[in-house]
Coordinates of C-alpha atoms in Angstrom, one line a residue:
Chain A
V902 CA 0.0 0.0 0.0
S903 CA 1.5 3.4 -0.9
P904 CA 1.7 6.2 1.3
R905 CA -1.0 7.9 -0.6
H906 CA -3.3 5.0 -0.1
E907 CA -2.6 4.7 3.5
Q908 CA -3.9 8.2 3.8
L909 CA -7.0 7.4 1.9
L910 CA -7.7 4.3 4.0
R911 CA -7.5 6.2 7.2
V912 CA -10.4 8.2 6.0
P913 CA -13.7 6.3 6.3
A914 CA -14.3 4.7 3.0
R915 CA -16.9 6.6 1.1
G916 CA -19.8 4.9 -0.5
V917 CA -18.7 1.6 0.9
S918 CA -20.2 0.5 4.2
L919 CA -17.6 -1.2 6.3
A920 CA -20.4 -3.0 8.2
A921 CA -22.1 -4.3 5.1
T922 CA -18.9 -5.6 3.5
G923 CA -17.2 -7.1 6.7
P924 CA -13.4 -7.4 7.2
G925 CA -11.5 -8.4 4.1
R926 CA -14.2 -8.5 1.8
V927 CA -14.3 -6.6 -1.5
L928 CA -17.5 -5.1 -2.6
S929 CA -17.3 -4.9 -6.2
E930 CA -19.0 -2.1 -8.1
S931 CA -21.4 -4.5 -9.8
A932 CA -22.6 -6.0 -6.5
R933 CA -23.0 -2.6 -5.1
T934 CA -24.9 -1.5 -8.2
H935 CA -27.4 -4.2 -8.3
A936 CA -27.8 -4.9 -4.6
G937 CA -31.4 -4.6 -3.5
G938 CA -32.6 -3.3 -6.7
L939 CA -35.8 -5.2 -7.3
G940 CA -36.6 -5.7 -3.5
G941 CA -36.2 -2.0 -3.0
T942 CA -38.4 -1.2 -6.0
L943 CA -41.0 -3.5 -4.8
A944 CA -40.9 -2.0 -1.3
V945 CA -41.4 1.5 -2.7
L946 CA -44.2 0.3 -4.9
G947 CA -45.9 -1.3 -1.8
I948 CA -45.7 1.8 0.2
I949 CA -47.1 3.8 -2.7
L950 CA -50.0 1.4 -3.3
G951 CA -50.6 1.3 0.6
Y952 CA -51.1 5.1 0.6
L953 CA -53.2 5.0 -2.8
F954 CA -55.4 2.2 -2.2
L955 CA -55.0 0.5 1.2
L956 CA -55.7 3.6 3.4
P957 CA -58.7 4.8 1.2
W958 CA -60.0 1.1 1.4
I959 CA -59.7 1.2 5.3
A960 CA -61.5 4.5 5.2
D961 CA -64.3 3.2 3.2
A962 CA -64.5 0.0 5.4
L963 CA -64.6 2.1 8.5
D964 CA -67.5 4.2 7.0
D965 CA -69.4 1.1 6.0
A966 CA -68.7 -0.5 9.4
A967 CA -69.8 2.7 11.2
T968 CA -73.4 2.5 10.0
P969 CA -73.9 -0.8 8.2
T970 CA -77.6 -1.0 8.3
A971 CA -78.5 2.4 9.5
R972 CA -77.7 4.8 6.7
R973 CA -80.2 6.3 4.3
T974 CA -79.9 9.2 2.0
V975 CA -82.2 12.1 1.2
A976 CA -81.9 13.0 -2.4
F977 CA -82.8 16.8 -3.1
P978 CA -82.4 19.0 -6.0
V979 CA -79.8 21.6 -6.6
P980 CA -81.5 24.4 -8.2
A981 CA -80.2 25.9 -11.2
T982 CA -79.0 29.6 -11.1
P983 CA -80.0 31.7 -9.4
A984 CA -79.3 29.8 -6.2
R985 CA -82.1 29.3 -3.6
D986 CA -82.3 27.5 -0.4
V987 CA -83.6 23.9 -0.1
T988 CA -84.8 22.8 3.3
I989 CA -84.6 19.1 4.0
S990 CA -86.5 17.6 6.7
V991 CA -84.4 15.0 8.7
P992 CA -86.8 12.3 9.9
E993 CA -87.1 11.6 13.6
G994 CA -84.4 9.1 14.7
W995 CA -82.0 10.2 12.2
E996 CA -79.2 12.7 11.8
V997 CA -76.9 14.1 9.3
D998 CA -73.9 11.7 8.9
R999 CA -71.0 13.4 10.4
S1000 CA -68.5 10.5 9.9
R1001 CA -66.9 11.6 6.7
V1002 CA -63.8 13.9 6.3
G1003 CA -62.1 15.0 3.2
D1004 CA -63.6 12.7 0.7
E1005 CA -63.4 14.4 -2.5
Q1006 CA -67.0 14.2 -3.4
R1007 CA -68.2 15.3 0.1
I1008 CA -68.3 18.8 1.1
H1009 CA -68.7 19.5 4.7
L1010 CA -69.6 22.7 6.5
V1011 CA -70.0 23.3 10.1
D1012 CA -72.8 25.3 11.7
E1013 CA -72.3 26.6 15.2
D1014 CA -74.8 23.9 16.4
L1015 CA -74.8 21.2 13.8
Q1016 CA -72.3 19.8 11.5
V1017 CA -73.6 19.1 8.0
W1018 CA -72.1 16.7 5.8
L1019 CA -73.2 16.9 2.3
T1020 CA -72.6 14.2 -0.3
V1021 CA -72.9 15.5 -3.9
A1022 CA -74.2 12.7 -6.1
T1023 CA -72.8 13.7 -9.2
A1024 CA -69.1 13.9 -9.9
P1025 CA -67.0 17.1 -9.0
P1026 CA -67.0 19.4 -12.0
G1027 CA -64.2 19.1 -14.4
P1028 CA -61.8 21.9 -14.9
D1029 CA -63.8 23.0 -18.0
Q1030 CA -66.7 23.4 -15.8
V1031 CA -65.3 25.6 -13.3
E1032 CA -65.4 28.9 -15.3
H1033 CA -68.9 28.5 -16.2
A1034 CA -69.9 27.6 -12.6
L1035 CA -67.9 30.5 -11.3
A1036 CA -69.7 32.9 -13.6
Q1037 CA -73.0 31.4 -12.4
E1038 CA -72.1 32.1 -8.8
R1039 CA -71.0 35.6 -9.4
R1040 CA -74.4 36.3 -11.1
A1041 CA -76.0 34.6 -8.1
V1042 CA -74.2 36.9 -5.7
E1043 CA -75.2 40.0 -7.6
E1044 CA -78.8 38.9 -7.9
T1045 CA -79.3 37.8 -4.2
G1046 CA -76.9 40.4 -2.7
R1047 CA -75.6 37.7 -0.4
V1048 CA -72.0 37.5 0.5
R1049 CA -70.8 34.0 -0.3
F1050 CA -68.3 32.0 1.5
A1051 CA -65.2 33.7 2.4
E1052 CA -63.4 31.1 4.2
P1053 CA -63.1 31.1 7.2
A1054 CA -65.3 34.0 7.8
A1055 CA -68.9 33.3 9.1
V1056 CA -71.7 33.5 6.7
R1057 CA -75.2 34.4 7.5
G1058 CA -78.3 32.7 6.0
P1059 CA -81.3 34.5 5.0
D1060 CA -83.1 33.6 8.4
G1061 CA -80.4 34.8 10.5
L1062 CA -78.9 31.3 11.1
T1063 CA -75.1 31.4 10.9
G1064 CA -72.7 28.7 9.5
R1065 CA -69.1 28.7 9.0
V1066 CA -67.3 27.2 6.0
V1067 CA -64.6 25.1 7.5
Q1068 CA -63.0 23.1 4.7
Y1069 CA -63.6 22.1 1.2
A1070 CA -62.1 18.9 0.2
N1071 CA -62.1 19.6 -3.4
P1072 CA -60.5 22.8 -4.6
V1073 CA -62.4 22.7 -7.9
T1074 CA -65.8 22.8 -6.0
Q1075 CA -64.5 25.1 -3.3
G1076 CA -66.9 28.0 -3.1
L1077 CA -69.5 26.4 -5.1
I1078 CA -71.7 24.8 -2.6
G1079 CA -72.7 26.0 0.7
A1080 CA -75.0 25.0 3.5
W1081 CA -76.7 26.3 6.5
G1082 CA -77.7 24.1 9.5
G1083 CA -80.3 25.4 11.6
Q1084 CA -82.6 23.4 13.7
D1085 CA -81.5 20.0 14.0
R1086 CA -84.6 18.6 12.3
L1087 CA -84.2 20.8 9.3
V1088 CA -81.2 21.0 7.3
R1089 CA -81.1 24.1 5.1
V1090 CA -78.9 23.7 2.0
R1091 CA -78.0 26.1 -0.6
A1092 CA -76.2 24.3 -3.4
S1093 CA -75.9 26.4 -6.5
W1094 CA -73.3 24.3 -8.2
A1095 CA -74.8 22.5 -11.0
G1096 CA -72.8 19.8 -12.1
A1097 CA -74.9 20.7 -14.9
R1098 CA -74.7 23.8 -16.9
D1099 CA -77.9 22.7 -18.6
G1100 CA -80.2 22.5 -15.5
P1101 CA -80.4 21.2 -11.9
A1102 CA -78.4 18.5 -10.5
E1103 CA -79.2 16.3 -7.6
A1104 CA -77.4 16.1 -4.5
V1105 CA -77.7 13.6 -1.6
L1106 CA -77.7 14.1 2.0
V1107 CA -76.5 11.2 4.0
L1108 CA -78.3 10.5 7.1
V1109 CA -77.4 8.0 9.9
R1110 CA -79.4 6.7 12.8
S1111 CA -79.3 9.1 15.8
L1112 CA -77.4 7.7 18.8
G1113 CA -79.3 8.0 21.9
R1114 CA -82.5 8.9 20.4
P1115 CA -85.5 6.9 19.8
A1116 CA -85.6 5.6 16.2
Chain B
V715 CA 1.8 -0.8 5.9
I716 CA -1.6 -0.4 7.3
A717 CA -3.8 -3.5 7.1
P718 CA -7.3 -2.1 6.2
R719 CA -10.4 -3.7 7.2
V720 CA -11.8 -3.1 3.9
V721 CA -10.2 -3.0 0.6
E722 CA -11.8 -0.3 -1.6
T723 CA -11.9 -1.3 -5.1
T724 CA -12.8 2.2 -6.1
P725 CA -13.5 5.1 -3.8
A726 CA -17.1 5.8 -4.3
W727 CA -16.5 9.7 -4.7
G728 CA -16.7 10.6 -8.2
Q729 CA -18.6 7.5 -9.3
S730 CA -21.7 8.2 -11.2
D731 CA -24.6 6.6 -13.0
S732 CA -27.0 7.4 -15.8
L733 CA -30.5 8.4 -14.9
F734 CA -31.8 6.5 -18.0
E735 CA -31.5 2.9 -16.6
P736 CA -34.2 0.9 -18.5
R737 CA -32.8 -2.4 -17.0
R738 CA -33.8 -1.3 -13.6
S739 CA -37.3 -1.7 -12.3
A740 CA -36.9 1.5 -10.2
F741 CA -36.5 3.5 -13.4
W742 CA -39.9 2.3 -14.9
L743 CA -41.7 2.8 -11.6
F744 CA -40.2 6.2 -11.3
A745 CA -41.3 7.1 -14.9
F746 CA -44.8 5.7 -14.6
L747 CA -45.6 7.5 -11.3
V748 CA -44.2 10.9 -12.7
V749 CA -46.4 10.6 -15.9
V750 CA -49.5 9.9 -13.8
G751 CA -48.6 12.6 -11.2
A752 CA -48.0 15.1 -14.0
H753 CA -51.6 14.4 -15.4
V754 CA -53.1 14.8 -11.8
V755 CA -51.2 18.0 -11.0
L756 CA -51.9 19.7 -14.3
G757 CA -55.5 19.1 -13.7
W758 CA -55.3 20.7 -10.4
V759 CA -53.9 23.9 -11.6
A760 CA -55.4 24.1 -15.2
A761 CA -58.7 25.7 -14.1
A762 CA -56.9 28.7 -12.6
F763 CA -55.1 29.5 -15.8
D764 CA -58.7 29.8 -17.3
A765 CA -60.1 31.7 -14.5
S766 CA -57.3 34.4 -14.3
P767 CA -54.5 34.0 -16.7
A768 CA -52.6 37.0 -15.3
G769 CA -52.8 35.8 -11.7
A770 CA -51.8 32.2 -12.6
W771 CA -48.8 33.2 -14.6
L772 CA -47.7 35.6 -12.0
A773 CA -47.9 32.8 -9.5
L774 CA -46.0 30.5 -11.8
G775 CA -43.3 33.2 -12.3
I776 CA -42.9 33.9 -8.6
W777 CA -42.7 30.1 -7.6
A778 CA -40.4 29.3 -10.4
A779 CA -38.1 32.0 -9.4
Y780 CA -38.4 30.9 -5.8
L781 CA -37.4 27.3 -6.9
V782 CA -34.3 28.7 -8.6
V783 CA -33.1 30.7 -5.5
F784 CA -33.3 27.7 -3.4
V785 CA -31.8 25.4 -5.9
L786 CA -28.6 27.7 -6.1
A787 CA -28.4 27.5 -2.3
I788 CA -28.5 23.9 -2.2
A789 CA -26.1 23.8 -5.0
A790 CA -23.7 26.0 -3.0
L791 CA -23.5 23.3 -0.2
D792 CA -22.9 20.6 -2.7
L793 CA -19.8 22.1 -4.1
L794 CA -17.4 19.2 -3.5
E795 CA -19.1 16.8 -5.8
P796 CA -22.1 18.3 -7.5
E797 CA -25.0 16.2 -8.3
P798 CA -25.9 15.9 -12.0
P799 CA -28.8 18.2 -13.1
A800 CA -30.8 15.2 -14.5
F801 CA -30.7 13.7 -11.0
L802 CA -31.7 16.9 -9.2
A803 CA -34.5 17.2 -11.8
A804 CA -35.6 13.6 -11.2
A805 CA -35.7 14.3 -7.4
A806 CA -37.8 17.5 -8.2
L807 CA -40.1 15.6 -10.3
W808 CA -40.8 13.0 -7.6
G809 CA -41.5 15.7 -5.0
G810 CA -43.6 18.0 -7.3
L811 CA -45.6 15.3 -9.3
V812 CA -45.6 12.1 -7.2
A813 CA -45.5 12.9 -3.6
T814 CA -47.9 15.8 -3.9
W815 CA -50.4 13.6 -5.8
V816 CA -50.2 10.4 -3.7
G817 CA -50.1 12.5 -0.5
D818 CA -53.4 14.3 -1.6
V819 CA -55.2 10.8 -1.7
A820 CA -53.5 9.5 1.4
N821 CA -54.3 12.6 3.3
D822 CA -58.1 12.3 2.6
A823 CA -58.1 8.7 3.7
I824 CA -56.1 9.5 6.9
N825 CA -58.5 12.1 7.8
T826 CA -61.6 9.9 7.4
I827 CA -59.9 7.2 9.5
V828 CA -59.0 9.6 12.2
A829 CA -62.6 10.9 12.1
H830 CA -63.8 7.5 12.8
L831 CA -61.2 6.4 15.3
V832 CA -61.4 9.8 17.4
D833 CA -64.0 12.3 16.3
P834 CA -64.9 14.1 13.2
A835 CA -64.4 17.5 15.0
F836 CA -60.9 16.4 16.1
A837 CA -60.2 15.3 12.7
L838 CA -61.2 18.7 11.2
R839 CA -59.0 20.6 13.7
W840 CA -56.1 18.3 13.6
S841 CA -56.1 17.0 10.0
D842 CA -53.2 19.0 8.8
A843 CA -51.0 18.1 11.8
I844 CA -51.7 14.5 11.5
A845 CA -52.4 13.4 7.9
G846 CA -49.6 15.7 6.3
P847 CA -46.7 14.5 8.3
A848 CA -47.8 10.9 8.3
S849 CA -48.0 10.6 4.6
E850 CA -45.9 13.5 3.0
E851 CA -42.7 12.9 4.9
V852 CA -42.6 9.2 4.0
L853 CA -43.6 9.9 0.3
K854 CA -40.9 12.5 0.0
G855 CA -38.2 10.4 1.5
L856 CA -39.1 7.7 -1.0
G857 CA -37.9 10.1 -3.6
V858 CA -34.5 9.7 -2.2
V859 CA -34.8 6.1 -2.2
V860 CA -35.8 5.9 -5.7
V861 CA -32.8 7.8 -6.8
I862 CA -30.6 5.4 -5.0
L863 CA -32.4 2.4 -6.6
I864 CA -32.1 4.0 -10.0
A865 CA -28.5 5.0 -9.6
P866 CA -26.8 3.5 -6.5
R867 CA -23.5 4.9 -7.3
Q868 CA -24.8 8.4 -7.5
V869 CA -25.5 8.7 -3.9
N870 CA -22.2 8.1 -2.2
T871 CA -22.0 10.5 0.5
V872 CA -24.4 11.4 3.3
L873 CA -24.4 14.9 2.0
D874 CA -25.8 13.6 -1.2
G875 CA -28.8 12.4 0.7
F876 CA -29.4 15.9 2.0
V877 CA -29.2 17.3 -1.6
Y878 CA -31.7 14.9 -3.0
G879 CA -33.9 15.2 0.0
A880 CA -33.9 19.0 0.0
M881 CA -34.7 18.9 -3.8
V882 CA -37.7 16.6 -3.3
G883 CA -39.0 18.7 -0.4
L884 CA -38.4 22.0 -2.2
S885 CA -40.2 20.9 -5.3
F886 CA -43.1 19.5 -3.2
Q887 CA -43.3 22.7 -1.4
V888 CA -43.3 24.7 -4.6
V889 CA -46.1 22.6 -6.3
E890 CA -48.1 22.7 -3.1
N891 CA -47.7 26.5 -2.9
F892 CA -48.6 27.0 -6.5
H893 CA -51.7 24.7 -6.1
K894 CA -52.7 26.8 -3.0
T895 CA -52.2 29.9 -5.0
M896 CA -54.4 28.7 -7.8
I897 CA -57.2 27.9 -5.3
A898 CA -56.8 31.4 -3.8
I899 CA -57.1 32.9 -7.3
E900 CA -60.4 31.1 -7.8
N901 CA -61.9 32.2 -4.5
A902 CA -60.5 35.8 -5.0
I903 CA -62.3 35.8 -8.3
F904 CA -65.5 34.4 -6.7
V905 CA -65.6 37.2 -4.0
N906 CA -64.5 40.0 -6.4
V907 CA -61.0 40.5 -4.9
D908 CA -58.0 41.3 -6.8
P909 CA -56.3 37.8 -7.4
V910 CA -53.0 39.3 -8.0
G911 CA -53.1 40.7 -4.3
E912 CA -53.8 37.1 -3.2
V913 CA -50.9 35.8 -5.1
Q914 CA -48.7 38.3 -3.3
N915 CA -50.1 37.6 0.1
L916 CA -49.6 33.8 -0.3
F917 CA -46.0 34.3 -1.5
V918 CA -45.3 36.4 1.6
E919 CA -47.0 33.8 3.9
R920 CA -45.8 30.6 2.4
G921 CA -42.8 31.7 0.5
V922 CA -40.9 34.3 2.7
F923 CA -42.0 33.3 6.1
G924 CA -42.9 29.6 5.5
G925 CA -40.4 28.5 2.8
V926 CA -37.3 28.5 4.5
F927 CA -38.4 26.4 7.4
S928 CA -40.7 23.8 5.9
H929 CA -40.6 21.0 3.4
A930 CA -37.1 21.4 2.0
I931 CA -35.6 21.3 5.5
W932 CA -37.8 18.3 6.7
S933 CA -37.1 16.4 3.6
G934 CA -33.4 17.3 3.9
I935 CA -33.3 15.7 7.3
V936 CA -35.0 12.5 6.0
G937 CA -32.8 12.5 3.0
L938 CA -29.7 12.5 5.4
G939 CA -31.1 9.5 7.0
V940 CA -31.7 7.5 4.0
A941 CA -28.3 8.1 2.6
Y942 CA -26.7 7.3 6.1
V943 CA -28.2 3.8 5.8
V944 CA -26.8 3.2 2.4
V945 CA -23.3 4.9 2.7
G946 CA -22.7 5.3 6.5
T947 CA -19.7 3.5 7.9
R948 CA -20.5 3.3 11.6
G949 CA -22.5 0.7 13.2
T950 CA -24.6 -2.0 11.7
R951 CA -27.0 -1.4 8.9
A952 CA -29.8 -2.0 11.4
T953 CA -28.4 0.7 13.8
R954 CA -28.1 3.2 10.9
A955 CA -31.8 2.3 9.8
L956 CA -33.0 3.0 13.3
L957 CA -31.2 6.4 13.0
A958 CA -32.9 7.0 9.6
V959 CA -36.2 6.2 11.3
G960 CA -35.4 8.8 13.9
A961 CA -34.7 11.4 11.3
L962 CA -38.0 10.6 9.6
L963 CA -39.8 11.0 13.1
A964 CA -37.9 14.2 13.7
A965 CA -38.9 15.6 10.3
A966 CA -42.6 14.4 10.9
G967 CA -42.5 16.0 14.4
F968 CA -41.5 19.4 13.1
H969 CA -44.1 19.2 10.2
A970 CA -46.8 18.2 12.8
V971 CA -46.1 21.0 15.2
W972 CA -45.7 23.5 12.2
N973 CA -49.4 22.5 11.1
A974 CA -50.8 22.2 14.6
P975 CA -54.0 24.4 15.0
Q976 CA -52.3 26.2 18.0
F977 CA -49.8 27.5 15.4
V978 CA -52.1 28.5 12.6
A979 CA -50.7 32.0 11.6
H980 CA -53.0 34.7 10.7
T981 CA -50.9 37.8 11.1
L982 CA -47.2 38.9 10.4
D983 CA -46.5 38.4 14.1
D984 CA -47.9 34.9 14.0
L985 CA -45.8 34.1 11.1
I986 CA -42.6 35.4 12.6
A987 CA -43.3 33.6 15.9
R988 CA -44.0 30.2 14.1
G989 CA -40.6 30.6 12.2
V990 CA -38.7 31.3 15.3
V991 CA -40.3 28.7 17.6
I992 CA -40.8 25.8 15.2
G993 CA -38.8 26.6 12.2
L994 CA -35.5 27.6 13.8
P995 CA -35.0 24.4 15.6
A996 CA -35.5 22.2 12.5
L997 CA -33.1 24.5 10.7
L998 CA -30.6 24.2 13.5
L999 CA -30.9 20.3 13.5
L1000 CA -30.4 20.1 9.7
A1001 CA -27.4 22.7 10.0
I1002 CA -25.8 20.3 12.6
L1003 CA -26.2 17.3 10.6
V1004 CA -25.0 18.9 7.4
G1005 CA -22.1 20.3 9.3
F1006 CA -21.1 16.9 10.4
A1007 CA -21.4 15.6 6.8
L1008 CA -19.4 18.6 5.4
L1009 CA -16.7 17.9 8.1
R1010 CA -16.3 14.3 6.9
D1011 CA -15.7 15.7 3.3
A1012 CA -13.4 18.2 4.6
R1013 CA -11.2 15.5 6.3
W1014 CA -11.3 13.6 3.1
I1015 CA -10.2 16.5 0.9
D1016 CA -7.5 17.5 3.2
A1017 CA -6.2 13.9 3.2
I1018 CA -6.0 13.7 -0.5
L1019 CA -4.8 17.1 -1.4
Q1020 CA -1.8 16.5 1.1
S1021 CA 0.0 14.8 -1.7
E1022 CA -0.7 17.5 -4.2
E1023 CA 1.6 20.1 -2.8
P1024 CA 2.7 22.6 -4.1
L1025 CA -0.3 22.8 -6.4
V1026 CA -2.4 23.0 -3.3
S1027 CA -0.4 24.5 -0.3
A1028 CA -1.3 23.6 3.3
D1029 CA -2.9 27.1 3.7
E1030 CA -5.1 26.7 0.7
R1031 CA -6.2 23.3 1.9
R1032 CA -7.4 24.8 5.2
E1033 CA -9.2 27.4 3.1
L1034 CA -10.9 24.7 0.9
V1035 CA -12.2 22.5 3.4
T1036 CA -15.2 24.4 4.6
F1037 CA -17.8 26.5 3.2
A1038 CA -17.0 29.4 5.5
A1039 CA -13.3 29.4 5.0
R1040 CA -13.6 29.2 1.2
H1041 CA -16.0 32.3 1.1
R1042 CA -13.8 34.2 3.7
A1043 CA -10.8 33.8 1.4
V1044 CA -12.7 35.0 -1.5
W1045 CA -14.0 38.0 0.3
K1046 CA -10.7 38.8 1.6
E1047 CA -9.3 38.7 -2.0
W1048 CA -12.0 40.9 -3.2
R1049 CA -11.3 43.5 -0.6
G1050 CA -7.6 43.4 -1.2
S1051 CA -7.4 42.9 -4.9
G1052 CA -10.7 43.4 -6.5
W1053 CA -13.4 41.3 -7.9
R1054 CA -11.5 39.9 -10.8
A1055 CA -8.9 38.4 -8.4
A1056 CA -11.7 37.1 -6.2
A1057 CA -13.4 35.6 -9.2
R1058 CA -10.1 33.9 -10.2
L1059 CA -9.6 32.6 -6.5
R1060 CA -13.0 31.1 -6.6
R1061 CA -12.3 29.4 -10.0
R1062 CA -8.9 28.1 -8.5
Q1063 CA -10.8 26.7 -5.5
R1064 CA -13.1 24.8 -7.6
A1065 CA -10.4 23.4 -9.7
Q1066 CA -8.5 22.2 -6.7
I1067 CA -11.7 20.5 -5.4
R1068 CA -12.2 18.8 -8.9
L1069 CA -8.5 17.7 -8.5
A1070 CA -9.2 16.1 -5.1
V1071 CA -12.3 14.3 -6.5
A1072 CA -10.3 13.1 -9.7
A1073 CA -7.3 11.9 -7.4
A1074 CA -9.8 10.1 -5.2
R1075 CA -11.4 8.3 -8.1
W1076 CA -8.6 7.5 -10.5
P1077 CA -4.8 6.5 -10.3
A1078 CA -2.3 9.3 -10.1
G1079 CA -1.3 9.0 -13.8
D1080 CA -4.8 8.8 -15.2
A1081 CA -5.3 11.5 -17.9
R1082 CA -8.3 12.9 -15.9
V1083 CA -6.0 13.5 -12.9
V1084 CA -3.4 14.9 -15.1
T1085 CA -5.9 17.4 -16.7
A1086 CA -7.2 18.3 -13.4
R1087 CA -3.7 19.1 -12.1
A1088 CA -3.0 21.2 -15.4
R1089 CA -6.0 23.2 -14.7
V1090 CA -5.0 24.1 -11.3
R1091 CA -1.6 24.8 -12.5
R1092 CA -2.9 27.0 -15.2
L1093 CA -5.2 29.1 -12.8
R1094 CA -2.3 29.5 -10.3
T1095 CA 0.0 31.0 -12.9
A1096 CA -2.6 33.0 -14.7
A1097 CA -2.0 36.7 -14.8
P1098 CA -3.2 38.7 -11.9

């Protein structure tokens, strides 16, 4: 070993793990290059698939398990422009499903007293629908004189009930659907997004059995 | 003669691989995920370009410039053996297009799970502090892993792990910020507010006050841990893996506290306080870890260049081995002899470092080493 290499060898070897190679073993470049290639790739793939599919599957399973037989939906029309409120009567023994957070097709809003979870039955609008929907909303604001949702400021409904927009899961639908909860038997929804530029769409409110109340 | 524990066939410094490695499965996994991610992310931002072209282009310009500034800062730390642009771009693509997309899906699912396991109101309040760190730090760390899987010889120092991690995090941060800016533009139009003003506000909040302390820092810490597992020389691999997990948990912890509802920032004072209380400790931790990595490089350079006197004197070696010493020397030259002399010194420093890399990689008589020596000699004798 030349003096020069003596010096090099005093310095911790770069790129070569002493622990991995062990005393006296030579780790060839090819061995290092190919070590763990396929296994590592499969591990990365597994983690990615876990995040993409396993976690959503668990979330769905928890949803189903939470109310396996006690879930019903109330369909209601989403009016075309201009927006108007729709009051939905919640049957005795039922309440609005509060179990979902962040699902792309569920927009949730929180009233001071009641959380309202709104499921939009149609798919969220595609990017090409956004401009049209935004224009609709601007007109609705002008016509009704109502201040729409300016997150996280409180909004006030026509009957004085207040609600607060907490979070919209889907940025595309953000600002396009709103709801006011008032009395716990009535859910007042204003949903002026029309997955439809041609006319009204239909939304679905998910209800679950009330806990601690007579069904 | 020293009896070494390990015979290095080739010092890993200076080794390199190609990014295009069609024989490696990791390459195809990377390519597939980037293509799908590009499709998803473009869908996120396309609407805002229709709604407000001026605001969207302004946002794109601002965040692109922001990206460039930080890339230059990262490159300055990576002077000894700069990573190839193709690999830095690959890390950026992973952070901006893959980690963002997969993280978005995962965060929704995690929020729902937390809502069921705890309470929906709790999930609403804590979603950013739980879901983000749980998914995004892992996903960004995988970017460094994928680079290593595609090109194992490319990551040959712990510092390389920092560089790739920081690139992944920086790109993630820029795409996330750009996405949020697009949303702000849509909202601004909706409530008849100037979208350009919203862009500026977001840049101040997320760029100026948040950028220095967030994703690039956290992912840099994770990247250091990943690289330490692969190229570290102390302890067993299991021990190093534990330390890497510790780095991941530290990054996720910083991320969680940063997003905690108690630290949501609404005013300038909030932003400053959050940066000082949460951001600075993360930055300090990263600085310490990077400092250790740089110190190791410094020892290596010093050892190699001892045999290159008089091309590299002892004083020059001392100047070369640390970031601060290099810049002190350049600054001193500037004040004493003007900017031309300072620029020449800077070129000479770079040439001497390249010589060290070449001398570590190839035999003394190799043409590449000879060329590197000739360049140093030329710069030393250049007219003042």
